[in-house]
PDB file of C-alpha atoms in Angstrom:
ATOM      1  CA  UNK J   9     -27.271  -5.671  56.456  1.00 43.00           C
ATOM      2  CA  UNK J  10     -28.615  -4.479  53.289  1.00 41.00           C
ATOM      3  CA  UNK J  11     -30.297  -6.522  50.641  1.00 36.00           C
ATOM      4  CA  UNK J  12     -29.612  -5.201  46.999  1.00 37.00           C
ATOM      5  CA  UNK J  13     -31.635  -7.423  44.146  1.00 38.00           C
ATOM      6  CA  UNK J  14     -29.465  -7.057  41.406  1.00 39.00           C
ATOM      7  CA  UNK J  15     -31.026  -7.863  37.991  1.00 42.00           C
ATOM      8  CA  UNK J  16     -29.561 -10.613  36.413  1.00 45.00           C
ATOM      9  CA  UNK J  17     -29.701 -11.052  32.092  1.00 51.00           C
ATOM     10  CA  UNK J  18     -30.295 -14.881  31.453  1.00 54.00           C
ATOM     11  CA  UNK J  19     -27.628 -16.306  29.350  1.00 57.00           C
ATOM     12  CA  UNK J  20     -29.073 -17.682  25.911  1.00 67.00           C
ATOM     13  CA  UNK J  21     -28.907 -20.974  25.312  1.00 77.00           C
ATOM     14  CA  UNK J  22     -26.886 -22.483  22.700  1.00 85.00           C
ATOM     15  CA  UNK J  23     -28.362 -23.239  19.267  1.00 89.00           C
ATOM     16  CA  UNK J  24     -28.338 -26.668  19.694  1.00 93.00           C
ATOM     17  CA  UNK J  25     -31.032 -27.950  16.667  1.00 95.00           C
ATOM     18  CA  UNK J  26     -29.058 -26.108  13.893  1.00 95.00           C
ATOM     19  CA  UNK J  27     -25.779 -27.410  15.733  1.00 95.00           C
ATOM     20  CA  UNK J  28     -27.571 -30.814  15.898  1.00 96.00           C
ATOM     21  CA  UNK J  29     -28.604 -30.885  12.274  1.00 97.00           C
ATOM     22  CA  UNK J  30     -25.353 -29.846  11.264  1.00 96.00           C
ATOM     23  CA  UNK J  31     -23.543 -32.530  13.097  1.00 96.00           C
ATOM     24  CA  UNK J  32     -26.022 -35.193  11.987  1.00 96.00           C
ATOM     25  CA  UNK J  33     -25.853 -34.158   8.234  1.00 96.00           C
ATOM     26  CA  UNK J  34     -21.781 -34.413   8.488  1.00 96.00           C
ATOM     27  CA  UNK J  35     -21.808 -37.720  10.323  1.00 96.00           C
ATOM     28  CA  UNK J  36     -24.211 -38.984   7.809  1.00 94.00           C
ATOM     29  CA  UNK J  37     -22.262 -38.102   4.950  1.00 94.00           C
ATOM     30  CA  UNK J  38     -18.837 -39.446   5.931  1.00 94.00           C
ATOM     31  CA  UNK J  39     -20.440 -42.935   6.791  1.00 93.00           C
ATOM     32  CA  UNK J  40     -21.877 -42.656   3.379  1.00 91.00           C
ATOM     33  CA  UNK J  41     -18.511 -42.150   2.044  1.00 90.00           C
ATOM     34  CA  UNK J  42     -17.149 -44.766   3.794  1.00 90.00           C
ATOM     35  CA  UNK J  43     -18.762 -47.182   1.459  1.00 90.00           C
ATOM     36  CA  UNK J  44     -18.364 -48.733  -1.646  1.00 85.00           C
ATOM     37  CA  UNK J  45     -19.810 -47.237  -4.699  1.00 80.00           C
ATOM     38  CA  UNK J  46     -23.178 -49.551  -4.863  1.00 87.00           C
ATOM     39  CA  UNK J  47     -23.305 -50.145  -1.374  1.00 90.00           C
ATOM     40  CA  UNK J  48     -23.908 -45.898  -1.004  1.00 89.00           C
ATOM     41  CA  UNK J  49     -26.428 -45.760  -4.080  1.00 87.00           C
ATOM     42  CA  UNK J  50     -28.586 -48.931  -1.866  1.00 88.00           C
ATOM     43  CA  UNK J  51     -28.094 -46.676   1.372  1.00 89.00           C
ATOM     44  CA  UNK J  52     -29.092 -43.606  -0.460  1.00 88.00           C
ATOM     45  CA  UNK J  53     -32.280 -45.705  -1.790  1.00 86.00           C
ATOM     46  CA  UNK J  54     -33.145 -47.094   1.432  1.00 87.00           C
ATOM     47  CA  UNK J  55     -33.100 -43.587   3.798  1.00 90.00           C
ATOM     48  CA  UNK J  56     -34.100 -41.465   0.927  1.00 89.00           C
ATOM     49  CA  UNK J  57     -37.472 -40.715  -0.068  1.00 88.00           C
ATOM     50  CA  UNK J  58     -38.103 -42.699  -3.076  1.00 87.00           C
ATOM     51  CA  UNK J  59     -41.307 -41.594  -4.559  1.00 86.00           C
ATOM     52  CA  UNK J  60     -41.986 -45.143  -6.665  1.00 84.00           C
ATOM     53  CA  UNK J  61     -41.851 -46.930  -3.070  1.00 83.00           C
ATOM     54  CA  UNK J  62     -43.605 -44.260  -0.926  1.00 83.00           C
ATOM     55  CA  UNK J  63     -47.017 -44.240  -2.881  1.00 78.00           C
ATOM     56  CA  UNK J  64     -46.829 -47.636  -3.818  1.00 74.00           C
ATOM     57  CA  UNK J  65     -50.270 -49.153  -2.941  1.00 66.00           C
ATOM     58  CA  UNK J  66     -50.127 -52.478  -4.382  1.00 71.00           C
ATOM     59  CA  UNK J  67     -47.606 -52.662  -1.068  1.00 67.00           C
ATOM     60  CA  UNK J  68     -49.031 -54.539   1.966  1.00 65.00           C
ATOM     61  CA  UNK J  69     -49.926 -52.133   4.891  1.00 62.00           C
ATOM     62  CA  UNK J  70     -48.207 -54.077   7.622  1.00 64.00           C
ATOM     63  CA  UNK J  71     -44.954 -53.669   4.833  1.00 65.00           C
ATOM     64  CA  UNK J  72     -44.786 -50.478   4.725  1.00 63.00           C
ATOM     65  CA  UNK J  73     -45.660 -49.866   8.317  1.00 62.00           C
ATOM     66  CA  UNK J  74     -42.471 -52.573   9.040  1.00 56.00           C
ATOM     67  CA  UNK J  75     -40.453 -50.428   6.634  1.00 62.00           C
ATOM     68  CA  UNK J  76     -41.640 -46.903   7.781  1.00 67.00           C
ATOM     69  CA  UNK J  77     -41.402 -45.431   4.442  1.00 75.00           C
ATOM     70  CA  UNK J  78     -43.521 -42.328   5.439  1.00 82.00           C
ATOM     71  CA  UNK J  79     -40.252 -41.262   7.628  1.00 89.00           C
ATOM     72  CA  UNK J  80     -38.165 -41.200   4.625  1.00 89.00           C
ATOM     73  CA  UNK J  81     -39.527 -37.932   4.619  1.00 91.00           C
ATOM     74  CA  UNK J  82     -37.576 -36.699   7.421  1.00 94.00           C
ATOM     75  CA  UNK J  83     -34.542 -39.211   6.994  1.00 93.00           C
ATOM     76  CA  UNK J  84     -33.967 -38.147   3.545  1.00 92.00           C
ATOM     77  CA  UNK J  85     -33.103 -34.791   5.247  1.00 94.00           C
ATOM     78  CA  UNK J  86     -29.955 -35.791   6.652  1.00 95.00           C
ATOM     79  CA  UNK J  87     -28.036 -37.721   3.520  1.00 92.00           C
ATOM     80  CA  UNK J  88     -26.528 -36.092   0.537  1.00 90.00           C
ATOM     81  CA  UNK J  89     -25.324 -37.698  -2.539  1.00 81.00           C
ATOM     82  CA  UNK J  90     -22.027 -35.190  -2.562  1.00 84.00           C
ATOM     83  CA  UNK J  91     -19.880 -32.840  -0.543  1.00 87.00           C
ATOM     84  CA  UNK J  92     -21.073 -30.055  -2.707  1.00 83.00           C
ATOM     85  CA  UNK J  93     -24.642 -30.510  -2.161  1.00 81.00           C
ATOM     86  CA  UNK J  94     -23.599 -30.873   1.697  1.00 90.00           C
ATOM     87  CA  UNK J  95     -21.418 -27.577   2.482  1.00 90.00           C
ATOM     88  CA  UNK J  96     -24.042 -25.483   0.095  1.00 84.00           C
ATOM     89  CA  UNK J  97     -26.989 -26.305   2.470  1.00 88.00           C
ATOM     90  CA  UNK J  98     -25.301 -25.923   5.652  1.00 92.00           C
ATOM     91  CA  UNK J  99     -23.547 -22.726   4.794  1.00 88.00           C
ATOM     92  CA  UNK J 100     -27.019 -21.554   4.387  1.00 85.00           C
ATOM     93  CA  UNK J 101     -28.238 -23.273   7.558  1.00 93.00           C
ATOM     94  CA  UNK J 102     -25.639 -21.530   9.265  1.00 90.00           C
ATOM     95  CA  UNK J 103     -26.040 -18.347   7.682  1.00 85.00           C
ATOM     96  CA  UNK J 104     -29.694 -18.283   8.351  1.00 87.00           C
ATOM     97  CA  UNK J 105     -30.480 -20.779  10.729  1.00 90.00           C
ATOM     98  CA  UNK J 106     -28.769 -19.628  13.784  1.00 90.00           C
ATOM     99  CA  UNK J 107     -30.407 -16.036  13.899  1.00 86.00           C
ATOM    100  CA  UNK J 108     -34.003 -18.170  13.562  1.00 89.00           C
ATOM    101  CA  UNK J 109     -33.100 -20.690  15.575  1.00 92.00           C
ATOM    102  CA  UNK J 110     -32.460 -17.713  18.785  1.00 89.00           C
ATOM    103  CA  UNK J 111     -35.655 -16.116  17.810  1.00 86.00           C
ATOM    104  CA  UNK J 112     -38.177 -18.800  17.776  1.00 88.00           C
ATOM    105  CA  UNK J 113     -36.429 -21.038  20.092  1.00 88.00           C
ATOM    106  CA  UNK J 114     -34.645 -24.522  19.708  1.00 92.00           C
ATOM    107  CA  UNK J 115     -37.796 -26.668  19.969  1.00 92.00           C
ATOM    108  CA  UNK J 116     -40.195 -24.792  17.023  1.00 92.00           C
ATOM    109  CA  UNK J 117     -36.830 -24.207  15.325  1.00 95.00           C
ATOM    110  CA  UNK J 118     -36.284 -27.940  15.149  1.00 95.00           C
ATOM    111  CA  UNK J 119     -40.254 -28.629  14.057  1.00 95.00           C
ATOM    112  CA  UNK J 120     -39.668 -25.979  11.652  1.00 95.00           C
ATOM    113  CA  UNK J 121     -36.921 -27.731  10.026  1.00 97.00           C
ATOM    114  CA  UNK J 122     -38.033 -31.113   9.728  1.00 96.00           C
ATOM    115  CA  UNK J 123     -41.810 -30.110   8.283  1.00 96.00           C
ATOM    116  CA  UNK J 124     -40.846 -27.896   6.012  1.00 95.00           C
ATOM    117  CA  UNK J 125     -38.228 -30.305   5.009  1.00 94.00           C
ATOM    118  CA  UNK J 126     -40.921 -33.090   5.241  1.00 94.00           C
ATOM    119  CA  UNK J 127     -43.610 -31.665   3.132  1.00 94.00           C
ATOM    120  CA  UNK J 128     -40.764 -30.226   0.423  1.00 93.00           C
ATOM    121  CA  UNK J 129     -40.388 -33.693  -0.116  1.00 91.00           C
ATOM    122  CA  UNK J 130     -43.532 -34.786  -0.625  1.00 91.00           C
ATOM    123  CA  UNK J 131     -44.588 -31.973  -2.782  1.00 90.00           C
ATOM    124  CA  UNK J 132     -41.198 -33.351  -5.051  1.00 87.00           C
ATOM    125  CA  UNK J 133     -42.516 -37.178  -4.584  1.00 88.00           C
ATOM    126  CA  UNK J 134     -46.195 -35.691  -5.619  1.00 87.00           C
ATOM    127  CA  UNK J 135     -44.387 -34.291  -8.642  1.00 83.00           C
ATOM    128  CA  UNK J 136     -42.874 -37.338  -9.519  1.00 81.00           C
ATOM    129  CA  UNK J 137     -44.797 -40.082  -8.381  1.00 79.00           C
ATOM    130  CA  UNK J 138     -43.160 -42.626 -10.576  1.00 80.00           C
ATOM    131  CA  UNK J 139     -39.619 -42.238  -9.940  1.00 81.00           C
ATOM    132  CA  UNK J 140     -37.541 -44.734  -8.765  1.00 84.00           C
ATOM    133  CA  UNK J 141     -34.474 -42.393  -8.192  1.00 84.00           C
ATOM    134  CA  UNK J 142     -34.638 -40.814  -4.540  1.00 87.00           C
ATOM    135  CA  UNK J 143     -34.759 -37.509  -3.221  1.00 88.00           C
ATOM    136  CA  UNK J 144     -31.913 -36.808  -0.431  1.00 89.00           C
ATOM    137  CA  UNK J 145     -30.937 -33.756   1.327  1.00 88.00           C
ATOM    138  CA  UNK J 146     -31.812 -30.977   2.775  1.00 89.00           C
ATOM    139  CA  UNK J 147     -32.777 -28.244   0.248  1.00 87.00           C
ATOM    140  CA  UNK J 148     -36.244 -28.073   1.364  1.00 91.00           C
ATOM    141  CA  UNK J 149     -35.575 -27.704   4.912  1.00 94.00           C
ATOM    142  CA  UNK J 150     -33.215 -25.297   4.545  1.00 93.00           C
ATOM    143  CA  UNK J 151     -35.433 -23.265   2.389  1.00 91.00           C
ATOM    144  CA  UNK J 152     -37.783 -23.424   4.702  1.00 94.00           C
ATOM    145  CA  UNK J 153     -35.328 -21.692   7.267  1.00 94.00           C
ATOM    146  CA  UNK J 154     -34.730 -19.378   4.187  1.00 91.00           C
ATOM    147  CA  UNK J 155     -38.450 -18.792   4.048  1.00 91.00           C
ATOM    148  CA  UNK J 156     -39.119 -18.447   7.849  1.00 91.00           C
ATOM    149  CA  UNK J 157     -36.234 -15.949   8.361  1.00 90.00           C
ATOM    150  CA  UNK J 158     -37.559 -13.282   5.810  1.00 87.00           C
ATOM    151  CA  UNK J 159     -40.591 -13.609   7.267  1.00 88.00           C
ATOM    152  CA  UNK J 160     -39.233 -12.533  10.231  1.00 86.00           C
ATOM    153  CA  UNK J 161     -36.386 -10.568   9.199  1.00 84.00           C
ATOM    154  CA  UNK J 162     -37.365  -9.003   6.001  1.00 80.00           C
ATOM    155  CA  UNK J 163     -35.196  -5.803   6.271  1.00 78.00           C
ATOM    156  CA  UNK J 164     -32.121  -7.078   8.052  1.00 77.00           C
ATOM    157  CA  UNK J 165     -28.529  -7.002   6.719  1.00 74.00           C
ATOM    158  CA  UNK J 166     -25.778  -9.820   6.846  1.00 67.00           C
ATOM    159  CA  UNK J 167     -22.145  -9.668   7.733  1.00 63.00           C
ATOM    160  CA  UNK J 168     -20.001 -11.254   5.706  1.00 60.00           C
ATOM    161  CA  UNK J 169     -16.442 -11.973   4.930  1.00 62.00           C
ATOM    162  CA  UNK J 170     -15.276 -11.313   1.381  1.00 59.00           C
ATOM    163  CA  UNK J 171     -12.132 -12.426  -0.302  1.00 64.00           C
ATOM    164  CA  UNK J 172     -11.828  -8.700  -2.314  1.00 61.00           C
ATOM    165  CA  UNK J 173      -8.479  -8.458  -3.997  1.00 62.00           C
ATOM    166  CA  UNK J 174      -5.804  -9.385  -1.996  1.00 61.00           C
ATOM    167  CA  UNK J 175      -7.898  -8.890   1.035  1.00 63.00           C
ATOM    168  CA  UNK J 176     -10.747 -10.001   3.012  1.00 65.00           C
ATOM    169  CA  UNK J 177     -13.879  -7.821   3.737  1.00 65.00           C
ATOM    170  CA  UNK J 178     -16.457  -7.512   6.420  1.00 63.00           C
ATOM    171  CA  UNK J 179     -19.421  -6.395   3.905  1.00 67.00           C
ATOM    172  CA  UNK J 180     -22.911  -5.952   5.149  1.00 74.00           C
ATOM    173  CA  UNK J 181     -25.598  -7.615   2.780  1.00 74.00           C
ATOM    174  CA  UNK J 182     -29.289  -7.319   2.597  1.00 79.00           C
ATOM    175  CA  UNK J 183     -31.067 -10.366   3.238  1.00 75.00           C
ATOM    176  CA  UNK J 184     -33.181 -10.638   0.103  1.00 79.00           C
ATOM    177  CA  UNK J 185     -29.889 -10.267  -1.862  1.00 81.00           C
ATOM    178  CA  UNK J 186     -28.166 -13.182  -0.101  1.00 76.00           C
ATOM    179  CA  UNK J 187     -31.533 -15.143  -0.420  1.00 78.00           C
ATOM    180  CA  UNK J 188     -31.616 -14.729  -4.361  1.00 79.00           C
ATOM    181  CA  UNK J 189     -28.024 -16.090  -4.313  1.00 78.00           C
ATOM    182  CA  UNK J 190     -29.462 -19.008  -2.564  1.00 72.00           C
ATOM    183  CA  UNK J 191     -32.452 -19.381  -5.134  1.00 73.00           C
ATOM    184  CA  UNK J 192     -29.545 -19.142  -7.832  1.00 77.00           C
ATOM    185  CA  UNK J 193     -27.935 -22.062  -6.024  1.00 69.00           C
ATOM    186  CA  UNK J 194     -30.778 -23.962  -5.956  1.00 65.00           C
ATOM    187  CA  UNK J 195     -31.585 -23.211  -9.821  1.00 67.00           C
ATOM    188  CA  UNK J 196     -28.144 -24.323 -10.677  1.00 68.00           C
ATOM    189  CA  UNK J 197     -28.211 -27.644  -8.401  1.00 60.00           C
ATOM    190  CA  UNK J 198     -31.592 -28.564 -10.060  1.00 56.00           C
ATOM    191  CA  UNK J 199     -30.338 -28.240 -13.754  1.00 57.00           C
ATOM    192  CA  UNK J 200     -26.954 -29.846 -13.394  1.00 52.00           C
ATOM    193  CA  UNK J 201     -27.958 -32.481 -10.337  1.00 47.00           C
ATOM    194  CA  UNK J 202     -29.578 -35.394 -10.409  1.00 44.00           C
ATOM    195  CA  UNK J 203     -31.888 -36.731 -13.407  1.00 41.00           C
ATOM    196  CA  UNK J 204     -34.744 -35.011 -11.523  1.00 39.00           C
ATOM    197  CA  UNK J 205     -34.737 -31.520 -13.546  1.00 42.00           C
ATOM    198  CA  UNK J 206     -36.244 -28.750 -13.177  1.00 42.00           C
ATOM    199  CA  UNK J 207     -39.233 -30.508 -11.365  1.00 46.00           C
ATOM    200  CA  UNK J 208     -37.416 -31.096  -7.852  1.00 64.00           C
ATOM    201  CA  UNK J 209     -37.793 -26.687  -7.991  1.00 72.00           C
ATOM    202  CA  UNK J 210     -41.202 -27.272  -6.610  1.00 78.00           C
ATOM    203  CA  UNK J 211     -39.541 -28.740  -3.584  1.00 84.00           C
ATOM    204  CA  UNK J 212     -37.289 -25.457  -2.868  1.00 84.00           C
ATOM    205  CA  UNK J 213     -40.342 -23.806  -3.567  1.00 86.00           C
ATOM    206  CA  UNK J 214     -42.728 -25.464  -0.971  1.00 90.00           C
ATOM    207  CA  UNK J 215     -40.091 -25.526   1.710  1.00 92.00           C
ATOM    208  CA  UNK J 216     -39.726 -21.902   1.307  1.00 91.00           C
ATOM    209  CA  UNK J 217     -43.442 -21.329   1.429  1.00 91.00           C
ATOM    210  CA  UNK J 218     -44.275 -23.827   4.220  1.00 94.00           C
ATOM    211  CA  UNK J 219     -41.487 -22.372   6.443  1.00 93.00           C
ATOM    212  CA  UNK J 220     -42.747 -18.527   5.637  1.00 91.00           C
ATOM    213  CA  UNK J 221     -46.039 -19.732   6.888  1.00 93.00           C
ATOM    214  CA  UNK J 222     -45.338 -21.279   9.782  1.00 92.00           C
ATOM    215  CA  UNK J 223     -42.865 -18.291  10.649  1.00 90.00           C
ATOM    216  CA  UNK J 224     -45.448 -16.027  10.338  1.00 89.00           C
ATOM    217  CA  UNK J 225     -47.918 -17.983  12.518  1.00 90.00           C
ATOM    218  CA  UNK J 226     -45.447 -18.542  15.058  1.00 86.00           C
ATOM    219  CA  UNK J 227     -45.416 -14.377  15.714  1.00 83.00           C
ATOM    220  CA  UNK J 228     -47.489 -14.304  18.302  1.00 82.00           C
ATOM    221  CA  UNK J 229     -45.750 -17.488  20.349  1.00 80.00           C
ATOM    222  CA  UNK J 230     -42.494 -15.304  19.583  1.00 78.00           C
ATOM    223  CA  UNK J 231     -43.886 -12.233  21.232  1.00 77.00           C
ATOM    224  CA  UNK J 232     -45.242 -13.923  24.299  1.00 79.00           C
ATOM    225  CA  UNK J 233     -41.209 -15.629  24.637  1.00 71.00           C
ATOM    226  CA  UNK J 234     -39.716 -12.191  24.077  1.00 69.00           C
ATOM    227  CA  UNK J 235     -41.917 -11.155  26.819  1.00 72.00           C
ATOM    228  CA  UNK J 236     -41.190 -13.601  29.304  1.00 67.00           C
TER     229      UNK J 236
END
């Protein structure tokens, strides 16, 4: 008898935070839809991150301990106040997220995503401390994702399906070209969303920053993964 070792390629594992997320964020909305019209708007105001509520400190500790306001950071992540707002960030996810999520693994893919999204919103409650009106969705996490992948893929090239003419296309794109579409986006939500303006910017801004940062400080965990 004869003993061959044949070498075996381990299967990858499915991307099951950005599936996750995805599924969450679309479960979320349709309850939210579900609902009457002020019903929603007291929803939105009670899992969003309302920056009046979160730095109130007239507020008794053991009340705002009871009512966990600090994780309306991360809850706020998962509502969205439209469809529009909704199939624009998880496009992007999608787009984005899933080539991330296989290189720095599920776990710090996950961590990535909710503190980036996490401190994007509390860099846009910083920036407007007094507001009553609350911050929902997940433009800063996903602009962290944004962030993290040209950090690690700063030369790559997308495929993508085009409707051109009477036709669809399989075009390859360069990444920082699809990104500035998605900083267009952003720009465009921001002046035509909610009341916020141009302020809830610095959100996109710090969620693209924050997951750049962590992306690049995760290089040398990625290396020792690849290697194993």
């Amino acid at each position: 008898m004869v003993f061959i070792q044949v070498e075996s390629r381990r299967r990858r594992s499915p991307p099951w935070a950005t599936i996750s997320i995805v599924a969450l964020s679309v479960l979320a909305f349709f309850w939210l839809a579900a609902t009457s019209g002020e019903e929603r708007l007291a929803l939105l105001a009670r899992w969003g991150t309302v920056p009046a509520r979160l730095f109130d400190t007239s507020a008794p500790l053991l009340r705002q301990l009871v009512e966990l306001r600090a994780l309306r950071l991360f809850s706020a992540l998962f509502v969205h106040a439209n469809w529009l707002h909704l199939t624009g960030n998880l496009l992007f996810l999608m787009i984005f997220g899933l080539a991330a999520e296989r290189l720095l693994g599920s776990r710090r893919f996950l961590t990535l995503y909710l503190v980036g999204g996490a401190v994007a919103n509390l860099v846009g409650a910083l920036t407007l401390s007094s507001a009553v009106t609350p911050i929902v969705g997940s433009s800063g996490a996903v602009s962290a994702v944004v962030g993290a992948y040209l950090a690690l893929f700063p030369r790559s090239r997308l495929g993508l399906v085009l409707p051109l003419g009477l036709f669809l296309e399989f075009v390859k794109v360069p990444a920082p070209v699809l990104i500035g579409f998605w900083v267009l986006l952003q720009l465009l939500f921001t002046y035509v969303g909610p009341t916020f303006g141009a302020i809830v910017w610095w959100t996109h801004i710090a969620g693209f920053l924050v997951g750049a940062l962590m992306a690049l400080i995760s290089r040398p965990a990625i290396a020792r993964r690849l290697r194993q």
